Short mmCIF file of C-alpha atoms in Angstrom, two decimals:
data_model
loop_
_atom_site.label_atom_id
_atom_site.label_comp_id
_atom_site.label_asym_id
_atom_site.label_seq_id
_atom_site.Cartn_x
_atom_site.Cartn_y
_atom_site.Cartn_z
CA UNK A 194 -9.74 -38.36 -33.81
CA UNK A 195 -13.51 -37.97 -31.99
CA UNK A 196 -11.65 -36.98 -29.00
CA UNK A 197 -9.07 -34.55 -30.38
CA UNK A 198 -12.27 -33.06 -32.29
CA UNK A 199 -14.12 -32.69 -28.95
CA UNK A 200 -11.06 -31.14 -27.46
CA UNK A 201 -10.86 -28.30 -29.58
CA UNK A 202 -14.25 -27.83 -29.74
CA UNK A 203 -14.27 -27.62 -26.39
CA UNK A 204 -11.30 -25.43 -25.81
CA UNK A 205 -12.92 -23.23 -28.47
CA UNK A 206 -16.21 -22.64 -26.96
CA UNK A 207 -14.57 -21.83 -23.79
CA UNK A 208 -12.53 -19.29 -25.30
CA UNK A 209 -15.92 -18.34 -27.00
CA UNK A 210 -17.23 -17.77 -23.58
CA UNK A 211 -14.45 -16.32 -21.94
CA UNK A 212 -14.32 -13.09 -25.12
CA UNK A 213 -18.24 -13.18 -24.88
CA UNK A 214 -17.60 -12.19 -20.55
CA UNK A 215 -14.57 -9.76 -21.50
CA UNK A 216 -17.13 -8.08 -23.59
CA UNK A 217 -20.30 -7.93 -21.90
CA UNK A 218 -18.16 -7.36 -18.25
CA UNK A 219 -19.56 -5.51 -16.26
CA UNK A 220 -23.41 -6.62 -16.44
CA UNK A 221 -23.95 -5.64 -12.97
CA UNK A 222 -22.42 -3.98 -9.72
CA UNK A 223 -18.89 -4.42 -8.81
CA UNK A 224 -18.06 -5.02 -5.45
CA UNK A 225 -15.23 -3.27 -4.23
CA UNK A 226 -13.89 -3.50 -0.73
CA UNK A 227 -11.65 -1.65 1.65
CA UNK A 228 -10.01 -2.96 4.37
CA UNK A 229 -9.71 0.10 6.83
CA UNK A 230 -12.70 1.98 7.46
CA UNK A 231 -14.48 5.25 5.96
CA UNK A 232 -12.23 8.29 5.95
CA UNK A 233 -8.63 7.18 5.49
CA UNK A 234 -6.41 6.91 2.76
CA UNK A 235 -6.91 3.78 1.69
CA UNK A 236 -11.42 4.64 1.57
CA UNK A 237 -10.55 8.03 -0.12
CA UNK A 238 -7.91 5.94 -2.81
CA UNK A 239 -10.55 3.74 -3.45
CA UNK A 240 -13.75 5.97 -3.57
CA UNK A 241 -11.54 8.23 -5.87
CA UNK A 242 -10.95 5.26 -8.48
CA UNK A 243 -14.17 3.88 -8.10
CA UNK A 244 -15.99 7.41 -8.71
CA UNK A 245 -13.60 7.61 -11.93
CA UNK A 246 -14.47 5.10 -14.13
CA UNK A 247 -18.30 4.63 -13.12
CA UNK A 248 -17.70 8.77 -14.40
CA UNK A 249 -16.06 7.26 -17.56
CA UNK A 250 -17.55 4.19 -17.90
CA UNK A 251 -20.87 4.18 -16.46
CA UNK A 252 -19.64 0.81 -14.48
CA UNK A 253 -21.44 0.72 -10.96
CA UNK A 254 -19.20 0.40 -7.87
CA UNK A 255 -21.01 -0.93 -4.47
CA UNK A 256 -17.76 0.18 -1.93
CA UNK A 257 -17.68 -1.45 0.78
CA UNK A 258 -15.47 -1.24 4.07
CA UNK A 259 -14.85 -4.15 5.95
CA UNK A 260 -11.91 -3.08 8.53
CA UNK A 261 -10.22 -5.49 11.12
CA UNK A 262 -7.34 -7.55 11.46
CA UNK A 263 -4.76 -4.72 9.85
CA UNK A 264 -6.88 -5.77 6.38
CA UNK A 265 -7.22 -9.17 6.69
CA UNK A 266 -10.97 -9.43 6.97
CA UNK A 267 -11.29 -7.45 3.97
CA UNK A 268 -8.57 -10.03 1.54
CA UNK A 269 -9.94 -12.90 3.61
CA UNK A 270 -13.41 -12.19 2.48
CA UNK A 271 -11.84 -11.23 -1.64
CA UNK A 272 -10.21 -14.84 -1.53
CA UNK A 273 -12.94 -16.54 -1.12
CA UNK A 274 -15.52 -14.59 -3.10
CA UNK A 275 -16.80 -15.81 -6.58
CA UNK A 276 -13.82 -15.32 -9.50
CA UNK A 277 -16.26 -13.46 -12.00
CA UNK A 278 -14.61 -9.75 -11.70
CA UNK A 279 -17.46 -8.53 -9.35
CA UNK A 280 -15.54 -8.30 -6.01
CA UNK A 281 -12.20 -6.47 -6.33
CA UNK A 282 -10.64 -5.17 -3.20
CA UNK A 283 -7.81 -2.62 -2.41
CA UNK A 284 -4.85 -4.20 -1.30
CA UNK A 285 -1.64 -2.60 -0.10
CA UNK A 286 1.85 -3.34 1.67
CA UNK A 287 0.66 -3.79 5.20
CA UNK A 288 -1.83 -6.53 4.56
CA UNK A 289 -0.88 -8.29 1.12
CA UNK A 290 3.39 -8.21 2.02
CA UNK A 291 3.55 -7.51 5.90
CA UNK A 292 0.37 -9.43 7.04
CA UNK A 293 1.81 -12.90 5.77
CA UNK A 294 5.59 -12.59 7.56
CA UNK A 295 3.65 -11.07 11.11
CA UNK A 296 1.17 -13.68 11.42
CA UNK A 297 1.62 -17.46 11.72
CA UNK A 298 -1.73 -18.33 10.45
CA UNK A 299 -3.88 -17.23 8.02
CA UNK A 300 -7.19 -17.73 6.18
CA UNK A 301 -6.03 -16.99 3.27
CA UNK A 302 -2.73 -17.07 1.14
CA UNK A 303 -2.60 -13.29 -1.01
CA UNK A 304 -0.07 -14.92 -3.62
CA UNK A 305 -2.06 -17.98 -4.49
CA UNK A 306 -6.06 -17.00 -3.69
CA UNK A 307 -5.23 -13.50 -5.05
CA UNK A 308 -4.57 -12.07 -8.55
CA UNK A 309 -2.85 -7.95 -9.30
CA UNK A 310 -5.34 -6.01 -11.42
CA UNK A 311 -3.32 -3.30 -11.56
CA UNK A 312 -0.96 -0.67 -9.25
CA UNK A 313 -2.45 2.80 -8.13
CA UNK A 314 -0.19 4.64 -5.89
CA UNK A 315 2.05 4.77 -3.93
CA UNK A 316 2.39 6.80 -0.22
CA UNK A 317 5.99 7.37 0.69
CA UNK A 318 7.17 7.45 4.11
CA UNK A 319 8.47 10.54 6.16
CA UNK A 320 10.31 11.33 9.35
CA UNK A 321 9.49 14.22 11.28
CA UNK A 322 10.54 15.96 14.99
CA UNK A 323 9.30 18.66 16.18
CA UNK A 324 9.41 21.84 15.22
CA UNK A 325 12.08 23.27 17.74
CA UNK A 326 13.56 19.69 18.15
CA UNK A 327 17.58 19.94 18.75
CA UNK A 328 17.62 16.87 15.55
CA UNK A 329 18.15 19.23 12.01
CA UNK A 330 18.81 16.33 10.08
CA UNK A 331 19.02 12.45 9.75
CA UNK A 332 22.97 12.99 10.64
CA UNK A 333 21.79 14.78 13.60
CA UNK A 334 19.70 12.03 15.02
CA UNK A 335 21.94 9.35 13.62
CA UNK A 336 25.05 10.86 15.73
CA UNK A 337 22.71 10.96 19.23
CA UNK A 338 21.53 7.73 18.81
CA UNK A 339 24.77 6.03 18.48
CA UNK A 340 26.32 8.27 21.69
CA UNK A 341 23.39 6.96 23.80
CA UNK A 342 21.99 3.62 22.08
CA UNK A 343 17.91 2.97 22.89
CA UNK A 344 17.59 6.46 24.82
CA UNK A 345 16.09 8.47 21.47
CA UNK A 346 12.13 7.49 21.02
CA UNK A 347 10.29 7.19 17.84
CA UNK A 348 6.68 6.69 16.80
CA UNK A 349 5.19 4.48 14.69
CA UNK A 350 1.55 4.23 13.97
CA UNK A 351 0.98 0.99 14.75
CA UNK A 352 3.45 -2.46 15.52
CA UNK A 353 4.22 -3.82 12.41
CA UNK A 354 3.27 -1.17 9.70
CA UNK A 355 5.64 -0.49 6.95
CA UNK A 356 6.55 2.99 9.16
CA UNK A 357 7.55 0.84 11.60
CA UNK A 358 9.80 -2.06 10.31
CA UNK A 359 11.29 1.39 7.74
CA UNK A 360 12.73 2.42 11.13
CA UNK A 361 13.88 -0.94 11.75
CA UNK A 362 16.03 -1.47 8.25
CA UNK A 363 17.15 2.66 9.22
CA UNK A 364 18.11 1.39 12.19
CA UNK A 365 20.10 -1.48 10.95
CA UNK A 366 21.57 0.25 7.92
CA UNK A 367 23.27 2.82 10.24
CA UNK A 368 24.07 0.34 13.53
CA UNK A 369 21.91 2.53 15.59
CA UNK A 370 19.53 1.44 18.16
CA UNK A 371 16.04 3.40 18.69
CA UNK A 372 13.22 2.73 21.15
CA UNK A 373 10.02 2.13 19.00
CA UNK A 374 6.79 3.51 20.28
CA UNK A 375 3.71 2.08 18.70
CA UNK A 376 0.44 4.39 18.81
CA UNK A 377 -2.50 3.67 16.93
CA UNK A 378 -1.94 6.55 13.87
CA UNK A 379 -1.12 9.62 13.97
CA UNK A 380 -4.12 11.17 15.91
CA UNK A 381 -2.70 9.71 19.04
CA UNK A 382 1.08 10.80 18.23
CA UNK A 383 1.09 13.66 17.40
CA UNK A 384 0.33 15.29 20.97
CA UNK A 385 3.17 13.27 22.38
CA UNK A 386 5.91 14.14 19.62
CA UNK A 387 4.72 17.59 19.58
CA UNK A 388 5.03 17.64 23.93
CA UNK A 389 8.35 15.65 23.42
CA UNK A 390 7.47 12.98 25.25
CA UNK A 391 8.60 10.96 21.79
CA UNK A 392 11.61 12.14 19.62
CA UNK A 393 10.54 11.31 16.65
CA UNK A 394 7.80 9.73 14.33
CA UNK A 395 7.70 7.84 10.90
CA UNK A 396 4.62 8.26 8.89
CA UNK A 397 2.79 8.56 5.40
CA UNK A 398 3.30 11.97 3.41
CA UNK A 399 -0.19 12.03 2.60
CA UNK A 400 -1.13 11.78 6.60
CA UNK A 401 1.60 14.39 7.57
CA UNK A 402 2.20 16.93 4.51
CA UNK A 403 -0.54 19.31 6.21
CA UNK A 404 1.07 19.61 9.83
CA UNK A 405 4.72 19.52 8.05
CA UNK A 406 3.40 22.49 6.02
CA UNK A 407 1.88 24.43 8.42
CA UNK A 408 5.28 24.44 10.85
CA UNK A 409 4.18 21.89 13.65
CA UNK A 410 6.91 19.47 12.90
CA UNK A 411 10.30 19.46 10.79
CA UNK A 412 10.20 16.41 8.44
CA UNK A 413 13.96 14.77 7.99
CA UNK A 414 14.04 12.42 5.32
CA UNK A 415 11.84 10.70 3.13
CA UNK A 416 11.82 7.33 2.12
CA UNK A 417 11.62 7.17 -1.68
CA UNK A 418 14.51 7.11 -3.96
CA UNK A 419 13.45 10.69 -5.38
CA UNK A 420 12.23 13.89 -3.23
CA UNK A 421 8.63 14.00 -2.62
CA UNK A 422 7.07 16.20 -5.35
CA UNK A 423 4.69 17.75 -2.77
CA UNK A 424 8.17 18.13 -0.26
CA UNK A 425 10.70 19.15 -2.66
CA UNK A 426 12.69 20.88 -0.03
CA UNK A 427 13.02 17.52 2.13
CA UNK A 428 15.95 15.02 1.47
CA UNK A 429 15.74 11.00 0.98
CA UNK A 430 17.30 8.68 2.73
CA UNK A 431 19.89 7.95 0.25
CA UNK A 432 21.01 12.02 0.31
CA UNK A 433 21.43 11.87 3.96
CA UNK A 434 23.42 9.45 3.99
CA UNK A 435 21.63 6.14 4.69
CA UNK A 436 21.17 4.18 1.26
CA UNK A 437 19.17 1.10 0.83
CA UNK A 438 16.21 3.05 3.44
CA UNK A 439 13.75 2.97 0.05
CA UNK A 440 10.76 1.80 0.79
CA UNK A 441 6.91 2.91 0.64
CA UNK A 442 3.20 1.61 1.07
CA UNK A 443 1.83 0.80 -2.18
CA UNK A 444 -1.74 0.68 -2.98
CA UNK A 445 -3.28 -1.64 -5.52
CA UNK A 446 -6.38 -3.86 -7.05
CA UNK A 447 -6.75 -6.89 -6.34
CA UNK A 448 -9.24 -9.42 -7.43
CA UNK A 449 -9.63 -13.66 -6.28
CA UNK A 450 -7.36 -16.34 -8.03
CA UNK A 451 -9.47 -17.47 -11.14
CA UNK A 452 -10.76 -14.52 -12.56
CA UNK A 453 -10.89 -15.06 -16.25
CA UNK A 454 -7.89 -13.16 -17.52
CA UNK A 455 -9.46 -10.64 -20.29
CA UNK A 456 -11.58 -9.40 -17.41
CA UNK A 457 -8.58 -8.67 -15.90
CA UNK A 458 -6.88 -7.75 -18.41
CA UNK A 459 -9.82 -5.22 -19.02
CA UNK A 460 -10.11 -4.15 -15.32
CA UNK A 461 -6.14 -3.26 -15.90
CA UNK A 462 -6.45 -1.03 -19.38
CA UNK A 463 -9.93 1.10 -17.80
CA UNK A 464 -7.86 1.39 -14.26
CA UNK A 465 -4.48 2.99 -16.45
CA UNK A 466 -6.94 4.70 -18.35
CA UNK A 467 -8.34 6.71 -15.71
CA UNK A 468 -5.39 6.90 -13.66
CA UNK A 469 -3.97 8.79 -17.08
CA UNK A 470 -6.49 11.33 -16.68
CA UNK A 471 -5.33 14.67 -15.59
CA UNK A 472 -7.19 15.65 -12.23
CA UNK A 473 -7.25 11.99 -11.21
CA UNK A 474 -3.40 12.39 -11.42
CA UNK A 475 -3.80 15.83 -9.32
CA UNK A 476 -5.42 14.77 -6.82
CA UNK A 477 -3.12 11.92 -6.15
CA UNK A 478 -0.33 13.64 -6.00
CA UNK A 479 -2.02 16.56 -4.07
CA UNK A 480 -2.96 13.81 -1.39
CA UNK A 481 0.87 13.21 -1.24
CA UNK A 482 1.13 10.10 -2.70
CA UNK A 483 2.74 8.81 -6.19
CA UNK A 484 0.47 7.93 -8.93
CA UNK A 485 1.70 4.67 -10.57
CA UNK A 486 -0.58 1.93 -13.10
CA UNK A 487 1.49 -0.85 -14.62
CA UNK A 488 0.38 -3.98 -15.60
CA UNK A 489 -0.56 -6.92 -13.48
CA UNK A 490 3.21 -8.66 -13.96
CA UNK A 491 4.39 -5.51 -12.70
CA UNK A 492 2.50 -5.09 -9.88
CA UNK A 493 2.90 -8.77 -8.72
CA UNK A 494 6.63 -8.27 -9.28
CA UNK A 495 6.60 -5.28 -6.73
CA UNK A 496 5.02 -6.78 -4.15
CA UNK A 497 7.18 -9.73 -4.74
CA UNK A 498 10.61 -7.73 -4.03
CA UNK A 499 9.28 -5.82 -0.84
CA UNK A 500 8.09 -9.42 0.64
CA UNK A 501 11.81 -10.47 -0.43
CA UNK A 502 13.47 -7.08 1.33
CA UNK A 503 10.90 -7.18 4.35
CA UNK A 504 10.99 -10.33 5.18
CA UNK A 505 14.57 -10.56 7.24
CA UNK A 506 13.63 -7.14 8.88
CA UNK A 507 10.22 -8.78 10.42
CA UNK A 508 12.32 -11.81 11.45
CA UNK A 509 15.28 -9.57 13.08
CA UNK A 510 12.46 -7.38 15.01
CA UNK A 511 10.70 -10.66 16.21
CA UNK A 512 7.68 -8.46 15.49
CA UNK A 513 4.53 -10.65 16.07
CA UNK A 514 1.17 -10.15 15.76
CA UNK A 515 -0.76 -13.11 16.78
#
């Protein structure tokens, strides 16, 4: 009976101090890190959410970019930080699905040393020639690439990224066979796609909207299972002809395994919250991406199915990167 007392004392003062946290969270700066460095999408994403709630909140956000290893620095560093909801970090596709199937060892393991806080966007994934390029539409290049297999080029920004192993499933949804070029983002192809030294190049809407808009290249198809609200006039995958291509980056927070879970669950209701609001909304969809939230389950659950549909297109490539 002494111990069964003890027990539920015990269990009841933790609970005790797990409420008192939730409630008193945050009593100081939150760490929050990004894995690329200042000026991308992932920095703006994150400076954008952070700047949101400290506006609604009051919280105070220390961001904090710690590139290298396409992100893994940046998780690596999360993992093993204390649990105690003061170091969050932005995670997406690339380096919390991709990173695990493209290298064979790593510091860190994002299913069991990381916990979802809660989904943020999403940045769909276009295909684009140039602007007096002989390819009109996906059919176009489909047709060429089967009458001379491997001759047709396209660019990717980087070996590995979710632009590149997208071509890859295109590719083996439609028995074609393209020669992948791997620059290192768009800065560096663009002058070779817009020269024609490359046919073609997969990228992120929000990286690409502003050249697609102003007439340098023709985008194809997009890679979401709905038009693009910010390219309305550009077809998916699906409408061309090529279902099952559906696939995007997807941004999200992250915090390390252990976190007690009404901070969590906290972290997730403020982060929907602000998401909600209407020029946070705006100016995620302005950047081109998709504004999302969800729960924790759901974001998990995401991730979880594009590891599952990734997975045999990494192993097919033989894409390495270590």
């Amino acid at each position: 009976m002494r111990i069964s007392r003890r027990l539920i004392l015990g269990a009841s003062l933790l609970a005790a101090c797990t409420t008192a946290l939730a409630q008193d969270y945050p009593a100081k700066p939150i760490r929050f890190i990004v894995p690329f460095p200042p000026g991308g999408g992932t920095d703006s994403l994150t400076r954008l959410v952070a700047n949101k709630l400290t506006e609604t909140l009051k919280w105070n956000f220390v961001v904090e970019n710690k590139p290298g290893a396409g992100g893994n620095v940046a998780l690596d560093t999360t993992a093993k930080a204390a649990p105690d909801g003061y170091t969050l970090v932005m995670a997406q596709t690339d380096n919390v699905v991709l990173n695990p199937l493209l290298y064979s060892k790593l510091t860190y393991d994002p299913v069991k040393d990381l916990v979802p806080v809660g989904l943020v966007a999403s940045g769909p994934a276009v295909l684009v020639v140039r602007a007096d390029s002989p390819y009109k539409t996906l059919a176009d290049v489909v047709a060429a690439a089967k009458a001379a297999p491997a001759k047709l080029t396209f660019a990717s920004p980087g070996l590995g990224t979710v632009s590149h192993l997208i071509s890859e499933l295109w590719q083996k949804s439609s028995g074609m066979k393209l020669t992948h070029v791997p620059y290192r983002g768009l800065s560096q192809a663009l002058p070779d796609v817009l020269s024609g030294q490359v046919d073609m190049y997969m990228g992120s809407i929000p990286t690409l909207q502003g050249h697609i808009k102003g007439g340098k290249v023709r985008a194809l198809a997009v890679t979401t299972a709905k038009r693009s609200p910010v390219l309305p006039q550009v077809p998916t995958y699906t409408e061309s002809g090529i279902p099952g291509v559906e696939l995007a980056s997807v941004w999200g927070v992250m915090a390390p395994s252990g976190t007690p879970q009404n901070v969590i669950q906290r972290l997730n209701t403020e982060l929907n919250k602000v998401l909600q609001q209407p020029d946070t909304r705006e100016k995620i969809i302005a950047s081109g991406a998709v504004m999302l939230g969800g729960s924790p389950q759901e974001m998990g659950e995401l991730y979880a199915a594009d590891r599952q549909k990734l997975a045999p297109v990494v192993r097919d490539s033989g894409t390495r990167l270590d």
